[in-house]
PDB file of C-alpha atoms in Angstrom:
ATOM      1  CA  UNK B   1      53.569  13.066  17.643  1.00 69.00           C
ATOM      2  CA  UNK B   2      54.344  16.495  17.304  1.00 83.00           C
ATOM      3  CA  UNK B   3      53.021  19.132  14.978  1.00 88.00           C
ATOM      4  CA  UNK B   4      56.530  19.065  13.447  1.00 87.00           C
ATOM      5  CA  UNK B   5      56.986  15.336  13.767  1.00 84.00           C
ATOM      6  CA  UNK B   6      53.440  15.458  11.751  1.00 89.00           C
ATOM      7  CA  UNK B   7      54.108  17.940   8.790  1.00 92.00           C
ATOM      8  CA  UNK B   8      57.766  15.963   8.466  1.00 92.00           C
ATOM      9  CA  UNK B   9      55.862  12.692   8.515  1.00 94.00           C
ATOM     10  CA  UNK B  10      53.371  13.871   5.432  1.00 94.00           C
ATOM     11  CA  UNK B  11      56.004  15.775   3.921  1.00 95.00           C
ATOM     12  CA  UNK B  12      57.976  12.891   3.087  1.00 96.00           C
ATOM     13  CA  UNK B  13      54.939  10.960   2.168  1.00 97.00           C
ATOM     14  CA  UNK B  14      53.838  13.370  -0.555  1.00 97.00           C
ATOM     15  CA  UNK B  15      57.477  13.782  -2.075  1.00 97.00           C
ATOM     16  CA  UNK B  16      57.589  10.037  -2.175  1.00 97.00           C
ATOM     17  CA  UNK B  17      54.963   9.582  -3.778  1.00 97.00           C
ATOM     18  CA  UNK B  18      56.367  11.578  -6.104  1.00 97.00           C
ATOM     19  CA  UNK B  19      59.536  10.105  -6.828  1.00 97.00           C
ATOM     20  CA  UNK B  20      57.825   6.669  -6.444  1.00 96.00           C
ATOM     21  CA  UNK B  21      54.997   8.048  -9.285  1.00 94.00           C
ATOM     22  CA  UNK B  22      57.707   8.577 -11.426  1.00 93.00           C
ATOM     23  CA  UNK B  23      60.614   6.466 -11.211  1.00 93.00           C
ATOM     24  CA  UNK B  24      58.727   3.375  -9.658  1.00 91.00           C
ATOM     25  CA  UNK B  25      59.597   1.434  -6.481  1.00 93.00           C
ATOM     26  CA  UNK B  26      62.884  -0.020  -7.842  1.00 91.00           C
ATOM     27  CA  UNK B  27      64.342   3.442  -8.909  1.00 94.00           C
ATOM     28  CA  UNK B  28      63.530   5.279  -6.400  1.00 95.00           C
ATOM     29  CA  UNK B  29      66.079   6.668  -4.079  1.00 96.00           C
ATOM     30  CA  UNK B  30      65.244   7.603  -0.791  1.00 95.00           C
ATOM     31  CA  UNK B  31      68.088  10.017  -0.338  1.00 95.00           C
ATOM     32  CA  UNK B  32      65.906  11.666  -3.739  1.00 96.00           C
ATOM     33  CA  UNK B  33      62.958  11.351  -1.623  1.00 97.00           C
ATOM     34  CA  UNK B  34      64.541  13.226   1.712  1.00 96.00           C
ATOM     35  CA  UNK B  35      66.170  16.051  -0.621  1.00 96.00           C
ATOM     36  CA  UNK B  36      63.046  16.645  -2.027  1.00 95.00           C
ATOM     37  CA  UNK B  37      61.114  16.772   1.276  1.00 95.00           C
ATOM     38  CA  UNK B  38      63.780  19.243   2.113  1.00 94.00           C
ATOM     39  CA  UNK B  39      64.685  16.478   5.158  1.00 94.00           C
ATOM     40  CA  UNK B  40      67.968  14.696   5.969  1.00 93.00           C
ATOM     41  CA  UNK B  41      68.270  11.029   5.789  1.00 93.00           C
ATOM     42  CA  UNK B  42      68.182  10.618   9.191  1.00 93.00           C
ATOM     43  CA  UNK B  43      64.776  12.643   9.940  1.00 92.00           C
ATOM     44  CA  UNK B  44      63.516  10.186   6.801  1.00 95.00           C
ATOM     45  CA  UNK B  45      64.943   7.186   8.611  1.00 95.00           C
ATOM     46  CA  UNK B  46      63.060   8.316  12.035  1.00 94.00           C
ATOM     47  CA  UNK B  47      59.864   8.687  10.695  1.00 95.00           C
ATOM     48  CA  UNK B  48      60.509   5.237   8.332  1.00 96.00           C
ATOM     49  CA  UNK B  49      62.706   2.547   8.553  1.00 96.00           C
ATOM     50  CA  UNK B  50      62.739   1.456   5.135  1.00 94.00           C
ATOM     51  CA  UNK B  51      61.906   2.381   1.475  1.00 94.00           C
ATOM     52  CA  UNK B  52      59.137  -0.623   2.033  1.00 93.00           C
ATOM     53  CA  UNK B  53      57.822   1.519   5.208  1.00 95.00           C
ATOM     54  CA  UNK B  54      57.330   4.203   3.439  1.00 96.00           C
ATOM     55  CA  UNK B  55      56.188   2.626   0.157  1.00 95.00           C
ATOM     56  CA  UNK B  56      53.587   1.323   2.298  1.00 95.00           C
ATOM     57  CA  UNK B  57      52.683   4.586   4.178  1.00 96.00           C
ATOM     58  CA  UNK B  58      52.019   6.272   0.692  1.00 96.00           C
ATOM     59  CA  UNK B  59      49.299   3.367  -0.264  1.00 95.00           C
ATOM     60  CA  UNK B  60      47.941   3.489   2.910  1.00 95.00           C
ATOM     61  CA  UNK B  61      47.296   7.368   2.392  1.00 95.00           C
ATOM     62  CA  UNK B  62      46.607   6.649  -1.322  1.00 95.00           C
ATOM     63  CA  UNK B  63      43.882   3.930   0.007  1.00 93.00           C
ATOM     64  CA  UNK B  64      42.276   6.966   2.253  1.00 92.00           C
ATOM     65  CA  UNK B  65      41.891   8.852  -0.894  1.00 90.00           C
ATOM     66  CA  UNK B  66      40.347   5.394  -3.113  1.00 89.00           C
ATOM     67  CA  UNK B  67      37.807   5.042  -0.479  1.00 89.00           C
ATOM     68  CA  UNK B  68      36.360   8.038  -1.751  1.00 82.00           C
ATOM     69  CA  UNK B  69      36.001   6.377  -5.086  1.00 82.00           C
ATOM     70  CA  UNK B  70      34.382   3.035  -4.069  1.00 81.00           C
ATOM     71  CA  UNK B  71      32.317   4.308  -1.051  1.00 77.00           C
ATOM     72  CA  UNK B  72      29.627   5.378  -3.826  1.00 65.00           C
ATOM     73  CA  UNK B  73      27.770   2.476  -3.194  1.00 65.00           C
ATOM     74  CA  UNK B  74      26.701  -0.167  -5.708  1.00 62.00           C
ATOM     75  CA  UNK B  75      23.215  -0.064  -5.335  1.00 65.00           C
ATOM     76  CA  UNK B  76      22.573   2.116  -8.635  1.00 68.00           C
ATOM     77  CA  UNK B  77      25.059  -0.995 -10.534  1.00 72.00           C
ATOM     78  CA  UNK B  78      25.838   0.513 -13.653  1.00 75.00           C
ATOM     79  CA  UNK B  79      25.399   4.136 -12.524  1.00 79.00           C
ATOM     80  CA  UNK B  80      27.457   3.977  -9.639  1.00 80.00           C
ATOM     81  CA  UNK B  81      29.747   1.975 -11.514  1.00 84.00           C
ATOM     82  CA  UNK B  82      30.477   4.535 -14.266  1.00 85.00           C
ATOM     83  CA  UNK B  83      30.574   6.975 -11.353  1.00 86.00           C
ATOM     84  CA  UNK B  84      33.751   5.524  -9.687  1.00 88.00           C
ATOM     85  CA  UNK B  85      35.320   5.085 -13.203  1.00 89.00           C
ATOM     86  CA  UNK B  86      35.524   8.760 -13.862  1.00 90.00           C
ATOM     87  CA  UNK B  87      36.540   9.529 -10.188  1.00 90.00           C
ATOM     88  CA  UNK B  88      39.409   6.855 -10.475  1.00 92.00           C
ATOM     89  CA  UNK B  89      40.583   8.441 -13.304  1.00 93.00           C
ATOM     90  CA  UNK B  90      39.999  11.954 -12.284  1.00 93.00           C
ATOM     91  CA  UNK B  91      41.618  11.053  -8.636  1.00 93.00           C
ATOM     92  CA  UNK B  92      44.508   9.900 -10.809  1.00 94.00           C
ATOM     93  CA  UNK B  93      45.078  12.733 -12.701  1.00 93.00           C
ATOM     94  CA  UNK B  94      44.970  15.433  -9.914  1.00 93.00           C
ATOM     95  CA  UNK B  95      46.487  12.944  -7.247  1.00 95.00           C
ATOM     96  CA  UNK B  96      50.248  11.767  -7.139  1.00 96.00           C
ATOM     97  CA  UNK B  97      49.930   9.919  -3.612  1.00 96.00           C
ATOM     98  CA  UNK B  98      46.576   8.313  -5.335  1.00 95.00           C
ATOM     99  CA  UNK B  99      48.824   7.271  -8.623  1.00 95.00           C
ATOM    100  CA  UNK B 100      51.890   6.650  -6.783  1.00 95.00           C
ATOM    101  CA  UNK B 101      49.957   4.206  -4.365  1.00 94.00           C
ATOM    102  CA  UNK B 102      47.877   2.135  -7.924  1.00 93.00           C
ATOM    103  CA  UNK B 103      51.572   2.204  -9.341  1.00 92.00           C
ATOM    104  CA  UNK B 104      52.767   0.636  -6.562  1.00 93.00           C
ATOM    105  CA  UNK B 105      50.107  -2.001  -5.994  1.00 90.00           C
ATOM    106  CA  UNK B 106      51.169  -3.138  -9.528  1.00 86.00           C
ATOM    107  CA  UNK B 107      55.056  -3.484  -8.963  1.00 84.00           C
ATOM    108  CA  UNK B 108      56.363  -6.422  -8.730  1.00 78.00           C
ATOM    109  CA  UNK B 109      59.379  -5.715  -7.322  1.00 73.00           C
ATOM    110  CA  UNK B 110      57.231  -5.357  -3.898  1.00 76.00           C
ATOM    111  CA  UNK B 111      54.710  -7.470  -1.883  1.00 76.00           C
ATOM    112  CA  UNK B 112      52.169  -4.874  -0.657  1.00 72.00           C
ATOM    113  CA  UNK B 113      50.312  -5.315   2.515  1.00 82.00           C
ATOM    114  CA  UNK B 114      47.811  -3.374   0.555  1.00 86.00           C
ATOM    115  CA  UNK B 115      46.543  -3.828  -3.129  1.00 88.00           C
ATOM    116  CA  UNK B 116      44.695  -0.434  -4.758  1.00 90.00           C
ATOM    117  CA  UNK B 117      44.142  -3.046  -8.005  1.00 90.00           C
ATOM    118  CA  UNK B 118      42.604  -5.837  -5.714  1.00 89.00           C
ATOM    119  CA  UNK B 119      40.410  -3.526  -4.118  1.00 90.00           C
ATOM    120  CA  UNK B 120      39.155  -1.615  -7.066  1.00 90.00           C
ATOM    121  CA  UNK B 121      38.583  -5.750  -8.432  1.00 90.00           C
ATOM    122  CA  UNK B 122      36.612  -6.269  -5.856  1.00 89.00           C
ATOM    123  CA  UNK B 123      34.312  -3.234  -6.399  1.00 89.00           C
ATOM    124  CA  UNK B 124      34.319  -3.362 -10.013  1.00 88.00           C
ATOM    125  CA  UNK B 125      33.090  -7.081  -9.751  1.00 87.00           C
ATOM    126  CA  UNK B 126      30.677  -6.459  -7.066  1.00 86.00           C
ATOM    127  CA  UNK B 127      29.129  -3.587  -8.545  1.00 85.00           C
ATOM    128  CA  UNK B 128      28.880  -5.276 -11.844  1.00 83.00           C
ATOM    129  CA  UNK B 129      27.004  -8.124 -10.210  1.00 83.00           C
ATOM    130  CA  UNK B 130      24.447  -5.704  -8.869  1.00 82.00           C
ATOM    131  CA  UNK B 131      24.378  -4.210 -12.521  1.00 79.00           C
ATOM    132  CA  UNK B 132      23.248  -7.863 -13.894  1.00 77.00           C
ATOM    133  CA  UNK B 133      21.014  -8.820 -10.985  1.00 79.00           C
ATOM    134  CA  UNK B 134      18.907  -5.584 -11.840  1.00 75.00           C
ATOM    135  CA  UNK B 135      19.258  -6.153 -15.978  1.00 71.00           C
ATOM    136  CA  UNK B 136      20.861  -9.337 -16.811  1.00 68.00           C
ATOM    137  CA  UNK B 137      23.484  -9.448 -19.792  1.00 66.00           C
ATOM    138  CA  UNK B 138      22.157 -11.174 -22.565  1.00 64.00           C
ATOM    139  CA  UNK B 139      24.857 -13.931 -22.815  1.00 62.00           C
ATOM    140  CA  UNK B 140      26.203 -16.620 -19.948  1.00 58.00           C
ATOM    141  CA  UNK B 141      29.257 -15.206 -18.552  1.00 63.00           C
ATOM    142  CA  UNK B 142      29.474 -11.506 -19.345  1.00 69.00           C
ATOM    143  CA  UNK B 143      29.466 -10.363 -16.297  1.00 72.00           C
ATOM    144  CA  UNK B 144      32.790 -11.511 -15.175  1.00 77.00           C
ATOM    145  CA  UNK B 145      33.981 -10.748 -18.562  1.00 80.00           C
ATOM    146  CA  UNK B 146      32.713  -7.310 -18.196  1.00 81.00           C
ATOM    147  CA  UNK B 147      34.120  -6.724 -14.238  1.00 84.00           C
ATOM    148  CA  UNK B 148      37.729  -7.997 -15.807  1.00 86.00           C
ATOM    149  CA  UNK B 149      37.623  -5.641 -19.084  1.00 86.00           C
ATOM    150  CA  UNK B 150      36.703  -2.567 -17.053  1.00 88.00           C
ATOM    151  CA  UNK B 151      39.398  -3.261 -14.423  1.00 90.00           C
ATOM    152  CA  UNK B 152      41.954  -3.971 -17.565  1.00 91.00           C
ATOM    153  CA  UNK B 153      40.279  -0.557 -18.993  1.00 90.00           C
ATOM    154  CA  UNK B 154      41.087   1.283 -16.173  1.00 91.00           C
ATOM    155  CA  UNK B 155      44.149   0.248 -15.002  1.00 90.00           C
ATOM    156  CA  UNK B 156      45.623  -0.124 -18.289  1.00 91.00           C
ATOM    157  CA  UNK B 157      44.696   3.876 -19.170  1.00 91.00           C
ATOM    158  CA  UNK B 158      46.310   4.772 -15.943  1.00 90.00           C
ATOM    159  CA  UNK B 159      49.621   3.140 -16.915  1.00 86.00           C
ATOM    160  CA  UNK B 160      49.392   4.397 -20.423  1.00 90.00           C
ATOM    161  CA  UNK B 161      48.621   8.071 -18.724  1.00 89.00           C
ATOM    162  CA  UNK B 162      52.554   8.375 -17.885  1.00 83.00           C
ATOM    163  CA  UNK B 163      52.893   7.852 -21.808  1.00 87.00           C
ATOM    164  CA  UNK B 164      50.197  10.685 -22.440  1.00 89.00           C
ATOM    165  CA  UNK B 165      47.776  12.159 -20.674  1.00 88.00           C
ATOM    166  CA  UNK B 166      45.085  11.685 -23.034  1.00 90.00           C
ATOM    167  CA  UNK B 167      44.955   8.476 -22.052  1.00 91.00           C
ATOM    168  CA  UNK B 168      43.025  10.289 -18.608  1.00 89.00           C
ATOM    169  CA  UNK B 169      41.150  12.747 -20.561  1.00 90.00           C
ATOM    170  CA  UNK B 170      37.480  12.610 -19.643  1.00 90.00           C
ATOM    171  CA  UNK B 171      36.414  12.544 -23.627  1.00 91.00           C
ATOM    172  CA  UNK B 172      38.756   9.692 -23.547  1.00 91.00           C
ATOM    173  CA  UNK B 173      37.738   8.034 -20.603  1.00 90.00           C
ATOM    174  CA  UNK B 174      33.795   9.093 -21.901  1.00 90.00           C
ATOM    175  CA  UNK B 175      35.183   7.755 -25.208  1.00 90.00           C
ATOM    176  CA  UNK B 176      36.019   3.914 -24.004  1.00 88.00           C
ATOM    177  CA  UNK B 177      34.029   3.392 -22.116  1.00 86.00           C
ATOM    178  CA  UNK B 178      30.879   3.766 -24.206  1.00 86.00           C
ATOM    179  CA  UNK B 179      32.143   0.928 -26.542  1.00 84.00           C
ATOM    180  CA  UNK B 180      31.254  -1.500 -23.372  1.00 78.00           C
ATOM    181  CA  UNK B 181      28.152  -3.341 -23.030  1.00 72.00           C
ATOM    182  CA  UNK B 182      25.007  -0.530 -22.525  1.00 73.00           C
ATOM    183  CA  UNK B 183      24.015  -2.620 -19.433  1.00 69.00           C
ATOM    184  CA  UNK B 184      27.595  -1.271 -17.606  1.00 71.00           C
ATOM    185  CA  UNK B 185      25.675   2.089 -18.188  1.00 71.00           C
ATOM    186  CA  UNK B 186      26.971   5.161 -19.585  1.00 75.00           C
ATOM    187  CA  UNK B 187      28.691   8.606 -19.488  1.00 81.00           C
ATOM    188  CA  UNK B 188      27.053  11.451 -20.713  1.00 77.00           C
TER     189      UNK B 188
END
């Protein structure tokens, strides 16, 4: 691909992103997306075929950002948990491609080929599991309790974060998630 063919490509991926950040797969328009790539609807259409190609192409970039978040390890449990937590929601706040690609994993409208929720699950319940193995909760069942409130915690104050963005604030984020279990660990 050419140089040209290359900046095009990303281009369009980072004004989708935005458009898709905002209005949400449904809405979104990808004559919107071309004008504000500064590309006709034809160089859109050569680079992807369809508003699900590119929808894909921005959680695929968003995914290269999220491994940054989850490649922490989860050796240190509840540290390295608490760790990822404040780069999710710091990624989120600086990153549209990285919000654009959670928002989409959570439309329904679309089937992704790639889930930014179902992998941050799976790390959040992993590294929770290492987190008990080394301390264990005081009480049967926690731990799954605990891997599904901080994935609802998360998730749920990146949604809210269009409404506000206190909901992203690191005293917030600090805030919340202190009120969980001390064995999840904590933010200073």
């Amino acid at each position: 691909m050419s140089d040209k063919a290359t900046r095009t490509r990303s281009q369009l991926i980072r004004s989708a992103a935005a458009v898709f950040a905002e209005h949400g797969y449904s809405q979104a328009k990808l004559s919107t997306i071309a004008m504000h790539a500064g590309v006709s609807r034809g160089a859109l259409y050569f680079h992807f075929p369809s508003k699900q190609a590119l929808a894909e192409a921005v959680v695929t970039a968003a995914a290269e950002r999220f491994a940054g978040v989850t490649s922490g390890g989860r050796e240190n449990g509840a540290q390295s948990l608490a760790r990822a937590v404040q780069t999710f929601a710091e990624l989120y706040r600086r990153d549209v491609t990285f919000r654009a690609g959670v928002l989409l994993s959570c439309e329904k409208d679309r089937k992704p080929t790639l889930n930014l929720v179902q992998q941050w699950e799976e790390y959040v319940r992993e590294t929770v599991e290492v987190a008990e193995r080394r301390h264990p909760f005081p009480r049967s069942g926690t731990a799954g309790n605990t891997a599904h409130a901080v994935v609802a915690l998360t998730v749920g104050m990146a949604y809210l974060w269009r409404e506000g963005e206190q909901w992203l604030a690191e005293s917030t984020v600090r805030g919340v998630w202190n009120l969980l279990p001390p064995s999840v660990g904590r933010m200073d």
